Coordinates of C-alpha atoms in Angstrom, one line a residue:
X1 CA 3.3 16.9 -34.7
X2 CA 0.1 14.9 -34.5
X3 CA 0.0 12.5 -31.6
X4 CA -3.4 10.8 -32.1
X5 CA -3.3 7.4 -33.8
X6 CA -6.6 6.5 -35.4
X7 CA -7.6 3.0 -34.3
X8 CA -10.9 1.3 -33.3
X9 CA -9.0 -0.2 -30.2
X10 CA -10.4 2.4 -27.7
X11 CA -14.0 1.8 -28.9
X12 CA -13.5 -2.0 -28.6
X13 CA -12.1 -1.7 -25.1
X14 CA -15.0 0.5 -24.1
X15 CA -17.5 -2.0 -25.5
X16 CA -15.8 -4.9 -23.6
X17 CA -16.1 -3.0 -20.4
X18 CA -19.7 -2.2 -20.9
X19 CA -20.4 -5.8 -21.6
X20 CA -18.8 -6.9 -18.4
X21 CA -20.7 -4.3 -16.5
X22 CA -24.0 -5.5 -18.0
X23 CA -23.2 -9.2 -17.3
X24 CA -22.6 -8.3 -13.6
X25 CA -25.8 -6.3 -13.3
X26 CA -27.8 -9.0 -14.9
X27 CA -26.4 -11.8 -12.7
X28 CA -25.3 -13.9 -15.8
X29 CA -21.8 -14.3 -14.4
X30 CA -22.7 -15.0 -10.8
X31 CA -21.5 -18.6 -11.1
X32 CA -18.1 -17.5 -12.3
X33 CA -17.9 -14.7 -9.8
X34 CA -18.8 -17.0 -6.9
X35 CA -15.6 -19.0 -7.6
X36 CA -13.5 -15.9 -8.1
X37 CA -14.8 -14.0 -5.1
X38 CA -15.0 -17.0 -2.9
X39 CA -14.7 -15.2 0.4
X40 CA -17.3 -12.6 -0.6
X41 CA -19.6 -15.4 -1.8
X42 CA -19.4 -17.1 1.6
X43 CA -20.6 -13.9 3.2
X44 CA -23.5 -13.9 0.6
X45 CA -24.5 -17.4 1.7
X46 CA -24.5 -16.4 5.4
X47 CA -26.6 -13.3 4.7
X48 CA -29.0 -15.3 2.6
X49 CA -29.3 -18.1 5.2
X50 CA -30.0 -15.6 7.9
X51 CA -32.5 -13.7 5.7
X52 CA -34.3 -16.9 4.7
X53 CA -34.7 -17.9 8.4
X54 CA -36.0 -14.5 9.4
X55 CA -38.3 -14.4 6.4
X56 CA -39.7 -17.8 7.3
X57 CA -40.3 -16.8 10.9
X58 CA -42.0 -13.6 9.9
X59 CA -44.2 -15.5 7.4
X60 CA -45.2 -18.1 10.0
X61 CA -46.0 -15.4 12.6
X62 CA -48.1 -13.4 10.1
X63 CA -50.0 -16.6 9.1
X64 CA -50.7 -17.4 12.8
X65 CA -52.3 -13.9 13.1
X66 CA -54.1 -14.2 9.8
X67 CA -52.1 -11.4 8.3
X68 CA -50.4 -11.2 4.9
X69 CA -46.7 -12.1 4.8
X70 CA -44.6 -9.0 5.3
X71 CA -42.4 -7.7 2.4
X72 CA -38.8 -8.1 3.4
X73 CA -35.7 -7.1 1.5
X74 CA -32.5 -9.1 1.7
X75 CA -29.5 -7.0 3.0
X76 CA -26.6 -6.6 0.6
X77 CA -23.7 -8.9 1.1
X78 CA -20.0 -8.3 0.4
X79 CA -20.6 -10.4 -2.8
X80 CA -23.3 -8.0 -4.0
X81 CA -21.1 -5.0 -3.2
X82 CA -18.2 -6.5 -5.1
X83 CA -20.3 -7.2 -8.2
X84 CA -21.9 -3.7 -8.0
X85 CA -18.4 -2.1 -7.8
X86 CA -17.2 -4.0 -10.8
X87 CA -20.3 -3.1 -12.8
X88 CA -20.1 0.6 -11.8
X89 CA -16.4 1.0 -12.7
X90 CA -16.9 -0.9 -16.0
X91 CA -20.0 1.1 -17.0
X92 CA -18.4 4.5 -16.1
X93 CA -15.1 4.0 -17.9
X94 CA -16.6 1.8 -20.6
X95 CA -19.1 4.5 -21.5
X96 CA -16.5 7.2 -21.5
X97 CA -14.1 5.2 -23.7
X98 CA -16.9 4.4 -26.2
X99 CA -17.8 8.0 -26.6
X100 CA -14.1 9.1 -26.9
X101 CA -13.4 6.2 -29.3
X102 CA -16.3 7.3 -31.6
X103 CA -15.1 10.9 -31.4
X104 CA -11.5 9.8 -32.3
X105 CA -12.6 7.8 -35.4
X106 CA -14.8 10.7 -36.7
X107 CA -12.4 13.5 -35.7
X108 CA -9.6 14.9 -37.9
X109 CA -6.8 15.6 -35.5
X110 CA -5.0 18.9 -35.5
X111 CA -1.8 19.9 -33.8
X112 CA -2.5 21.2 -30.3
X113 CA -3.4 20.3 -26.7
X114 CA -6.6 18.5 -27.6
X115 CA -4.7 16.2 -29.9
X116 CA -2.3 15.3 -27.2
X117 CA -5.0 14.8 -24.6
X118 CA -7.0 12.5 -26.9
X119 CA -3.9 10.6 -27.8
X120 CA -3.3 9.4 -24.2
X121 CA -6.8 8.0 -23.6
X122 CA -6.3 4.7 -25.6
X123 CA -3.2 3.9 -23.6
X124 CA -5.0 4.6 -20.3
X125 CA -7.9 2.4 -21.4
X126 CA -5.4 -0.3 -22.4
X127 CA -3.7 -0.4 -19.0
X128 CA -7.0 -0.1 -17.2
X129 CA -8.4 -3.1 -19.1
X130 CA -5.3 -5.1 -18.0
X131 CA -5.8 -3.9 -14.5
X132 CA -9.4 -5.2 -14.5
X133 CA -8.3 -8.6 -15.8
X134 CA -5.5 -8.9 -13.3
X135 CA -7.3 -7.5 -10.3
X136 CA -10.7 -9.1 -10.8
X137 CA -9.5 -12.3 -12.6
X138 CA -5.9 -13.5 -12.2
X139 CA -5.5 -12.2 -8.6
X140 CA -8.4 -14.3 -7.2
X141 CA -7.5 -17.3 -9.4
X142 CA -4.0 -17.5 -8.1
X143 CA -5.2 -16.8 -4.5
X144 CA -7.7 -19.6 -4.7
X145 CA -5.1 -22.0 -6.3
X146 CA -2.6 -21.3 -3.5
X147 CA -5.2 -22.1 -0.8
X148 CA -6.5 -25.1 -2.7
X149 CA -3.0 -26.6 -3.1
X150 CA -2.3 -26.1 0.6
X151 CA -5.7 -27.4 1.7
X152 CA -5.2 -30.5 -0.4
X153 CA -1.9 -31.3 1.3
X154 CA 0.1 -31.1 -1.9
X155 CA 2.1 -28.3 -0.3
X156 CA 2.4 -27.2 3.3
X157 CA 2.5 -23.6 2.4
X158 CA 0.5 -21.2 0.2
X159 CA 2.6 -20.7 -2.9
X160 CA 0.5 -17.8 -4.2
X161 CA 1.1 -15.9 -0.9
X162 CA 4.8 -16.8 -0.5
X163 CA 5.6 -15.9 -4.1
X164 CA 3.3 -12.8 -4.0
X165 CA 1.3 -13.9 -7.0
X166 CA -1.2 -11.1 -6.6
X167 CA -2.5 -8.3 -8.8
X168 CA 0.6 -6.1 -8.1
X169 CA 3.3 -8.6 -9.1
X170 CA 1.1 -10.2 -11.9
X171 CA 0.4 -6.7 -13.3
X172 CA 4.1 -5.8 -13.4
X173 CA 5.1 -9.1 -15.0
X174 CA 2.3 -8.8 -17.6
X175 CA 3.5 -5.3 -18.4
X176 CA 7.1 -6.6 -18.8
X177 CA 5.9 -9.4 -21.1
X178 CA 3.9 -7.0 -23.3
X179 CA 6.8 -4.6 -23.8
X180 CA 9.5 -7.2 -24.4
X181 CA 7.5 -9.8 -26.3
X182 CA 4.5 -8.2 -28.0
X183 CA 5.6 -4.5 -27.9
X184 CA 3.3 -1.7 -26.9
X185 CA 0.8 -0.8 -29.7
X186 CA 1.4 2.6 -31.3
X187 CA -2.1 3.8 -30.4
X188 CA -1.4 3.1 -26.7
X189 CA 2.2 4.4 -26.4
X190 CA 1.3 8.0 -25.3
X191 CA -1.1 6.7 -22.6
X192 CA 1.4 4.2 -21.2
X193 CA 3.7 7.1 -20.4
X194 CA 1.1 8.5 -18.0
X195 CA 1.7 5.5 -15.6
X196 CA 4.2 7.4 -13.4
X197 CA 1.8 10.3 -13.1
X198 CA -0.9 8.0 -11.7
X199 CA 1.6 6.3 -9.5
X200 CA 2.7 9.7 -8.0
X201 CA -0.9 10.7 -7.7
X202 CA -1.4 7.6 -5.6
X203 CA 1.5 8.7 -3.3
X204 CA 0.0 12.1 -2.9
X205 CA -3.4 10.6 -1.9
X206 CA -1.6 8.4 0.6
X207 CA -1.2 11.5 2.7
X208 CA -4.9 11.4 3.4
X209 CA -4.5 8.1 5.2
X210 CA -1.9 9.4 7.7
X211 CA -2.2 11.5 10.8
X212 CA 0.1 13.2 13.2
X213 CA -0.6 10.3 15.7
X214 CA 1.0 7.8 13.2
X215 CA 3.9 10.1 12.4
X216 CA 4.6 10.5 16.1
X217 CA 5.1 6.7 16.3
X218 CA 7.1 6.2 13.1
X219 CA 8.6 9.6 12.3
X220 CA 11.5 9.5 14.7
X221 CA 12.4 6.0 13.8
X222 CA 12.2 6.7 10.0
X223 CA 14.5 9.7 10.3
X224 CA 17.2 7.8 12.3
X225 CA 17.1 4.7 10.1
X226 CA 17.0 6.6 6.8
X227 CA 19.6 9.1 7.9
X228 CA 22.1 6.3 8.7
X229 CA 21.5 4.3 5.5
X230 CA 21.2 7.2 3.1
X231 CA 24.3 9.0 4.3
X232 CA 26.1 5.6 4.7
X233 CA 25.2 4.5 1.2
X234 CA 26.3 7.7 -0.5
X235 CA 29.6 7.7 1.4
X236 CA 30.4 4.1 0.5
X237 CA 29.6 4.6 -3.2
X238 CA 31.9 7.7 -3.3
X239 CA 34.6 5.7 -1.6
X240 CA 34.3 2.6 -3.9
X241 CA 34.1 4.8 -7.0
X242 CA 37.4 6.5 -6.2
X243 CA 38.9 3.0 -5.5
X244 CA 37.6 1.5 -8.7
X245 CA 38.6 4.5 -10.8
X246 CA 35.1 5.4 -12.1
X247 CA 34.7 9.0 -13.3
X248 CA 33.7 11.4 -10.6
X249 CA 30.5 12.4 -12.3
X250 CA 29.5 8.7 -12.7
X251 CA 30.3 8.0 -9.1
X252 CA 28.3 11.0 -7.8
X253 CA 25.1 10.3 -9.7
X254 CA 25.4 6.6 -8.8
X255 CA 25.7 7.5 -5.1
X256 CA 22.6 9.7 -5.3
X257 CA 20.6 7.0 -7.0
X258 CA 21.7 4.2 -4.6
X259 CA 21.5 6.3 -1.5
X260 CA 18.4 8.5 -1.8
X261 CA 15.5 7.7 -4.1
X262 CA 16.6 6.1 -7.3
X263 CA 15.8 7.8 -10.5
X264 CA 14.6 11.1 -9.0
X265 CA 17.8 11.5 -7.1
X266 CA 19.9 10.6 -10.1
X267 CA 18.2 13.3 -12.2
X268 CA 18.4 15.8 -9.4
X269 CA 22.1 15.2 -8.8
X270 CA 23.2 15.1 -12.5
X271 CA 23.3 18.9 -13.2
X272 CA 25.5 19.6 -10.1
X273 CA 28.1 17.0 -11.1
X274 CA 27.8 17.6 -14.8
X275 CA 26.9 13.9 -15.5
X276 CA 26.9 12.7 -19.1
X277 CA 23.8 11.1 -20.7
X278 CA 25.4 7.7 -20.8
X279 CA 26.4 7.9 -17.1
X280 CA 22.8 8.8 -16.2
X281 CA 21.6 5.8 -18.3
X282 CA 24.1 3.4 -16.6
X283 CA 22.9 4.6 -13.1
X284 CA 19.3 4.3 -14.0
X285 CA 19.9 0.8 -15.5
X286 CA 21.7 -0.3 -12.3
X287 CA 18.9 1.0 -10.1
X288 CA 16.3 -0.6 -12.3
X289 CA 17.9 -4.1 -12.4
X290 CA 18.5 -4.0 -8.7
X291 CA 15.1 -2.6 -7.8
X292 CA 13.2 -5.1 -10.0
X293 CA 14.9 -7.9 -8.2
X294 CA 14.2 -6.4 -4.8
X295 CA 10.6 -5.8 -5.7
X296 CA 10.1 -9.6 -6.2
X297 CA 12.5 -10.8 -3.5
X298 CA 11.7 -8.6 -0.5
X299 CA 8.0 -9.7 -0.1
X300 CA 9.0 -13.4 -0.3
X301 CA 11.7 -12.9 2.4
X302 CA 9.2 -10.9 4.4
X303 CA 6.6 -13.7 4.4
X304 CA 9.3 -16.3 5.2
X305 CA 10.4 -14.3 8.2
X306 CA 6.8 -13.7 9.2
X307 CA 7.3 -9.9 9.2
X308 CA 4.3 -7.6 10.1
X309 CA 3.3 -4.5 8.1
X310 CA 5.4 -2.1 10.3
X311 CA 8.5 -4.2 10.0
X312 CA 8.2 -4.9 6.3
X313 CA 7.2 -1.3 5.5
X314 CA 10.3 0.0 7.4
X315 CA 12.5 -2.4 5.5
X316 CA 11.1 -1.8 2.1
X317 CA 11.1 2.0 2.5
X318 CA 14.7 1.9 3.6
X319 CA 16.3 -0.9 1.5
X320 CA 14.6 -0.5 -1.9
X321 CA 15.9 2.2 -4.1
X322 CA 13.1 3.6 -6.2
X323 CA 9.8 5.0 -5.0
X324 CA 7.7 3.0 -7.5
X325 CA 9.6 -0.2 -6.5
X326 CA 9.0 0.5 -2.8
X327 CA 5.2 0.8 -3.5
X328 CA 5.3 -2.4 -5.6
X329 CA 7.1 -4.4 -2.9
X330 CA 4.8 -3.2 -0.2
X331 CA 1.6 -3.9 -2.2
X332 CA 3.0 -7.3 -3.2
X333 CA 3.7 -8.2 0.4
X334 CA 0.1 -7.2 1.4
X335 CA -2.2 -6.3 -1.5
X336 CA -5.4 -6.2 0.5
X337 CA -4.3 -4.0 3.4
X338 CA -2.9 -0.6 2.8
X339 CA -1.0 -0.4 6.1
X340 CA 2.2 -1.9 4.8
X341 CA 2.2 0.6 2.0
X342 CA 1.6 3.5 4.4
X343 CA 4.6 2.6 6.6
X344 CA 6.8 2.0 3.6
X345 CA 5.9 5.4 2.1
X346 CA 6.6 7.2 5.4
X347 CA 10.2 5.8 5.2
X348 CA 10.3 6.5 1.5
X349 CA 9.2 10.1 1.9
X350 CA 11.7 10.6 4.7
X351 CA 14.4 9.4 2.4
X352 CA 13.3 11.8 -0.4
X353 CA 13.5 14.7 2.2
X354 CA 17.2 14.0 2.4
X355 CA 17.6 14.9 -1.3
X356 CA 18.6 18.6 -0.8
X357 CA 21.3 17.6 1.7
X358 CA 22.7 15.0 -0.6
X359 CA 22.7 17.3 -3.6
X360 CA 24.7 19.9 -1.6
X361 CA 27.1 17.3 -0.4
X362 CA 27.7 15.9 -3.9
X363 CA 28.2 19.4 -5.3
X364 CA 30.9 20.2 -2.8
X365 CA 32.5 16.7 -3.3
X366 CA 32.5 17.1 -7.1
X367 CA 34.0 20.6 -7.0
X368 CA 36.7 19.3 -4.6
X369 CA 37.7 16.2 -6.6
X370 CA 37.1 17.3 -10.3
X371 CA 39.6 19.7 -11.9
X372 CA 37.9 22.5 -13.8
X373 CA 34.5 21.7 -12.5
X374 CA 32.0 24.5 -13.2
X375 CA 30.0 25.8 -10.2
X376 CA 26.2 25.7 -10.5
X377 CA 23.3 27.4 -8.7
X378 CA 22.6 24.8 -6.0
X379 CA 19.4 26.5 -4.8
X380 CA 17.9 26.5 -8.3
X381 CA 18.8 22.8 -8.8
X382 CA 17.3 21.7 -5.5
X383 CA 14.0 23.7 -6.1
X384 CA 13.7 22.7 -9.8
X385 CA 14.4 19.0 -9.3
X386 CA 12.8 18.3 -5.9
X387 CA 9.9 15.8 -6.5
X388 CA 6.6 17.8 -6.5
X389 CA 4.6 14.8 -5.4
X390 CA 6.4 14.9 -2.1
X391 CA 5.0 18.4 -1.5
X392 CA 1.5 17.1 -2.4
X393 CA 1.9 14.2 0.0
X394 CA 2.9 16.7 2.8
X395 CA -0.1 18.9 2.0
X396 CA -2.5 16.0 2.2
X397 CA -1.0 14.8 5.4
X398 CA -1.5 18.3 6.9
X399 CA -5.1 18.4 5.9
X400 CA -5.6 14.8 7.2
X401 CA -4.1 15.7 10.6
X402 CA -6.4 18.7 10.8
X403 CA -9.4 16.4 10.5
X404 CA -10.4 17.2 6.9
X405 CA -11.0 13.6 5.9
X406 CA -11.7 12.0 9.3
X407 CA -11.7 13.3 12.9
X408 CA -8.4 14.8 13.9
X409 CA -6.1 12.2 15.6
X410 CA -7.4 9.3 13.5
X411 CA -5.1 6.4 13.3
X412 CA -4.7 4.2 10.2
X413 CA -7.9 5.7 8.8
X414 CA -9.9 4.8 11.9
X415 CA -11.2 7.0 14.7
X416 CA -12.3 6.3 18.2
X417 CA -15.8 7.4 19.4
X418 CA -17.5 6.0 22.4
X419 CA -20.6 8.1 21.7
X420 CA -21.2 6.4 18.3
X421 CA -21.3 2.9 19.8
X422 CA -24.7 1.4 18.9
X423 CA -27.0 -0.2 21.5
X424 CA -26.7 -3.7 20.1
X425 CA -22.9 -3.5 20.2
X426 CA -22.8 -3.0 24.0
X427 CA -21.4 -5.8 26.1
X428 CA -23.9 -8.2 27.5
X429 CA -24.4 -8.9 31.2
X430 CA -22.6 -12.2 30.9
X431 CA -19.6 -10.5 29.4
X432 CA -19.6 -7.7 32.0
X433 CA -19.7 -10.3 34.9
X434 CA -16.8 -12.2 33.3
X435 CA -14.8 -9.0 33.3
X436 CA -15.6 -8.4 36.9
X437 CA -14.6 -11.9 37.8
X438 CA -11.3 -11.6 35.9
X439 CA -10.6 -8.2 37.6
X440 CA -11.0 -9.9 41.0
X441 CA -8.6 -12.6 40.0
X442 CA -6.0 -10.2 38.7
X443 CA -6.1 -8.2 41.9
X444 CA -5.2 -11.3 44.0
X445 CA -1.6 -12.1 44.7
X446 CA -1.0 -14.7 41.9
X447 CA -3.0 -12.8 39.3
X448 CA -1.3 -9.5 40.2
X449 CA 2.1 -11.1 39.9
X450 CA 1.3 -12.6 36.5
X451 CA 0.0 -9.3 35.2
X452 CA 3.1 -7.3 36.5
X453 CA 5.4 -9.9 34.9
X454 CA 3.6 -9.7 31.6
X455 CA 3.7 -5.9 31.4
X456 CA 7.5 -5.9 32.2
X457 CA 8.4 -8.9 29.9
X458 CA 6.4 -7.4 27.0
X459 CA 7.6 -3.9 27.7
X460 CA 4.1 -2.5 27.2
X461 CA 4.5 1.2 26.6
X462 CA 1.7 3.6 25.5
X463 CA 2.1 7.3 24.8
X464 CA 5.6 7.4 26.2
X465 CA 5.0 5.6 29.6
X466 CA 4.9 2.1 30.8
X467 CA 1.5 0.7 31.5
X468 CA 0.9 -0.1 35.2
X469 CA -1.3 -2.8 36.8
X470 CA -3.4 0.0 38.3
X471 CA -4.2 1.3 34.8
X472 CA -5.3 -2.2 33.8
X473 CA -7.5 -2.5 36.9
X474 CA -9.1 0.9 36.2
X475 CA -9.7 0.1 32.6
X476 CA -11.3 -3.3 33.2
X477 CA -13.5 -1.8 35.9
X478 CA -14.7 1.0 33.6
X479 CA -15.4 -1.5 30.8
X480 CA -17.5 -3.7 33.1
X481 CA -19.5 -0.7 34.4
X482 CA -20.1 1.0 31.1
X483 CA -20.2 -2.1 28.9
X484 CA -18.2 -0.2 26.2
X485 CA -14.9 1.5 25.8
X486 CA -15.0 5.1 27.0
X487 CA -11.6 6.4 25.8
X488 CA -8.9 5.6 23.3
X489 CA -6.4 5.3 26.2
X490 CA -8.6 2.6 27.9
X491 CA -8.9 0.8 24.6
X492 CA -5.1 0.7 24.1
X493 CA -4.4 -0.4 27.6
X494 CA -6.9 -3.3 27.4
X495 CA -5.7 -4.3 23.9
X496 CA -2.2 -4.6 25.3
X497 CA -3.2 -7.1 27.9
X498 CA -5.8 -9.1 25.9
X499 CA -3.0 -11.3 24.6
X500 CA -1.8 -12.2 28.1
X501 CA -1.5 -15.9 28.6
X502 CA -4.1 -17.3 31.0
X503 CA -6.5 -14.4 30.5
X504 CA -10.1 -15.7 30.4
X505 CA -11.1 -16.3 26.7
X506 CA -14.5 -14.6 27.2
X507 CA -12.8 -11.5 28.6
X508 CA -10.3 -11.3 25.8
X509 CA -13.1 -11.6 23.3
X510 CA -15.1 -8.9 25.1
X511 CA -12.1 -6.5 25.0
X512 CA -11.8 -7.1 21.2
X513 CA -15.5 -6.7 20.7
X514 CA -15.7 -3.5 22.7
X515 CA -12.7 -2.1 20.9
X516 CA -14.1 -2.8 17.5
X517 CA -17.5 -1.3 18.5
X518 CA -15.9 2.0 19.5
X519 CA -13.5 2.2 16.5
X520 CA -15.1 3.5 13.3
X521 CA -14.0 3.7 9.7
X522 CA -14.0 7.1 7.9
X523 CA -16.1 6.6 4.8
X524 CA -14.0 9.2 3.0
X525 CA -10.8 7.5 3.9
X526 CA -12.2 4.1 2.9
X527 CA -13.0 5.5 -0.5
X528 CA -9.5 6.9 -0.8
X529 CA -8.0 3.5 0.1
X530 CA -9.9 1.9 -2.8
X531 CA -8.8 4.6 -5.3
X532 CA -5.2 4.5 -4.1
X533 CA -5.2 0.7 -4.7
X534 CA -6.4 1.3 -8.3
X535 CA -3.9 4.1 -8.9
X536 CA -1.1 1.9 -7.8
X537 CA -2.4 -1.1 -9.8
X538 CA -2.6 1.1 -12.9
X539 CA 0.8 2.8 -12.3
X540 CA 2.7 -0.4 -11.7
X541 CA 1.3 -2.2 -14.8
X542 CA 2.5 0.9 -16.7
X543 CA 5.8 0.7 -14.9
X544 CA 6.2 -2.9 -16.0
X545 CA 5.7 -1.8 -19.6
X546 CA 8.7 0.5 -19.2
X547 CA 11.1 -2.2 -18.0
X548 CA 12.7 -3.3 -21.3
X549 CA 15.5 -5.8 -21.8
X550 CA 17.6 -2.9 -23.3
X551 CA 17.3 -0.9 -20.1
X552 CA 18.2 -3.9 -17.9
X553 CA 21.3 -4.5 -20.1
X554 CA 22.5 -0.9 -19.6
X555 CA 23.6 -1.8 -16.0
X556 CA 27.0 -3.3 -16.4
X557 CA 30.7 -3.1 -15.4
X558 CA 31.8 -1.1 -12.4
X559 CA 28.5 0.7 -11.8
X560 CA 26.7 -2.7 -11.5
X561 CA 29.4 -4.0 -9.2
X562 CA 29.3 -1.0 -6.9
X563 CA 25.5 -0.8 -7.0
X564 CA 25.3 -4.5 -6.3
X565 CA 27.6 -4.4 -3.3
X566 CA 26.1 -1.2 -1.8
X567 CA 22.5 -2.3 -2.6
X568 CA 23.0 -5.7 -1.0
X569 CA 24.7 -4.2 2.1
X570 CA 21.8 -1.7 2.4
X571 CA 19.1 -4.3 2.1
X572 CA 20.8 -6.8 4.5
X573 CA 21.8 -4.1 7.0
X574 CA 18.4 -2.5 7.1
X575 CA 16.8 -6.0 7.5
X576 CA 19.0 -6.7 10.5
X577 CA 18.2 -3.3 12.1
X578 CA 14.4 -3.8 11.5
X579 CA 14.4 -7.3 13.0
X580 CA 16.4 -6.1 16.0
X581 CA 14.8 -2.7 16.8
X582 CA 11.5 -2.3 14.9
X583 CA 8.5 -4.0 16.6
X584 CA 4.9 -4.2 15.5
X585 CA 2.5 -2.1 17.6
X586 CA 0.8 -3.9 20.5

């Protein structure tokens, strides 16, 4: 079978990308970019204003000394970096697509691996072009509209933020519109199928952003929450299935899909309960229609309830059924910061790790309840069907914790180093004196009482023990003496009291300044963050292209009723637990 479909589409897409790269390099589209990248453009204006002032002073000083004006180069702003990144990505992929497009038109395809590999490139280019348009165009347009409408007083809230009209949601919606209204072009069909591969690659790379320090804070919580809701969901579906008279095989695969990780769990459980093809289709349809709704509804509820990244990540990772939908909801909630996605994936991965237990449970349940059930090799099914991307995630996590991508013990991609604090980032004398004055006040009776009450009321706990006033005094004294944070422990202690009501504003600002000066981004992890965002953007657009009306209609009857009841109970129950017991880190 020949997979390659001859079409000039790939060549045209490549040319369009090269044109966009050239326009950015030449500055022709700076006017348009300044409105799209409004925040970055403001940074450009500040950098230019500062540079012009420094250049003017340097020129005047040189003139006063009868010397030629010095040559000065304006530093790059965030706006310059954003344009350069767009140009680079457009030129690299555009050039590659032009070359492969020319090769495809000239080549006579023959059956084999090369034919299949060439056939997926047009679809990849198709999704990537949409990702460019959505991420560089529609996302900032809707973001600017939301702020403008709120700023004009037309609405009291940012509609783009509340309804999550960002590149993630817009990409999924555009994908759904394309497949259901316009259909996927024949030349792109093979490439669109690679979306899940890129999505799972993104999950694997997420392991580089975690460390044992983060898992220590979230791991125990995720195991307890996931254990309760996974086992509870599976048990309730099995109970309801028996009550409603659905076939045992149908009930079993539905319980795996609703309880563990959606489609992967459905596929893994189907051999051990001898599920029929239509039962698998019904289960996947139920999961799909429920998950798509959650993917859009969860972020809106999260914003309304003013949830933070830890709370929302815990809720999404527990309450949403499918891995891709968990990622979609987390990124829709916060598309610019990867922290929500990281927390959600910790819970999601924990849920996937329950898969072998659930498969064994369902196998035993099915043999017990189904007459004439054929026994299967459970070990073979668990090994053959266990998601490989989870093993990749764990491997990356292990490398990250060992310090491969950033110093060991890094937290959220950042590491602490007092030795790397630059001279110009040290606290000034005025700030040190303000800290000394505040330390004196906090040692006095009234200040000491207020500090003790704050630590107790806020239940400030670090590394397993409650922070004491003496630790705060010691940390403040060291900060005033050294004019910088010396240890991560000191930084965490002072961050915990910087929000205390009545604390001197200059002191609170100095604590924040010193903490930021001693906290450094790993360049490697920063690069991974960007690539992960692109992988998820690509994968979720492709996911949207696989959500057809036919697939949504497959969810019906008893499976939809059971799935709806259990899914709703799981979502609401996990939300209540999160709001009651999960707190953002201080």
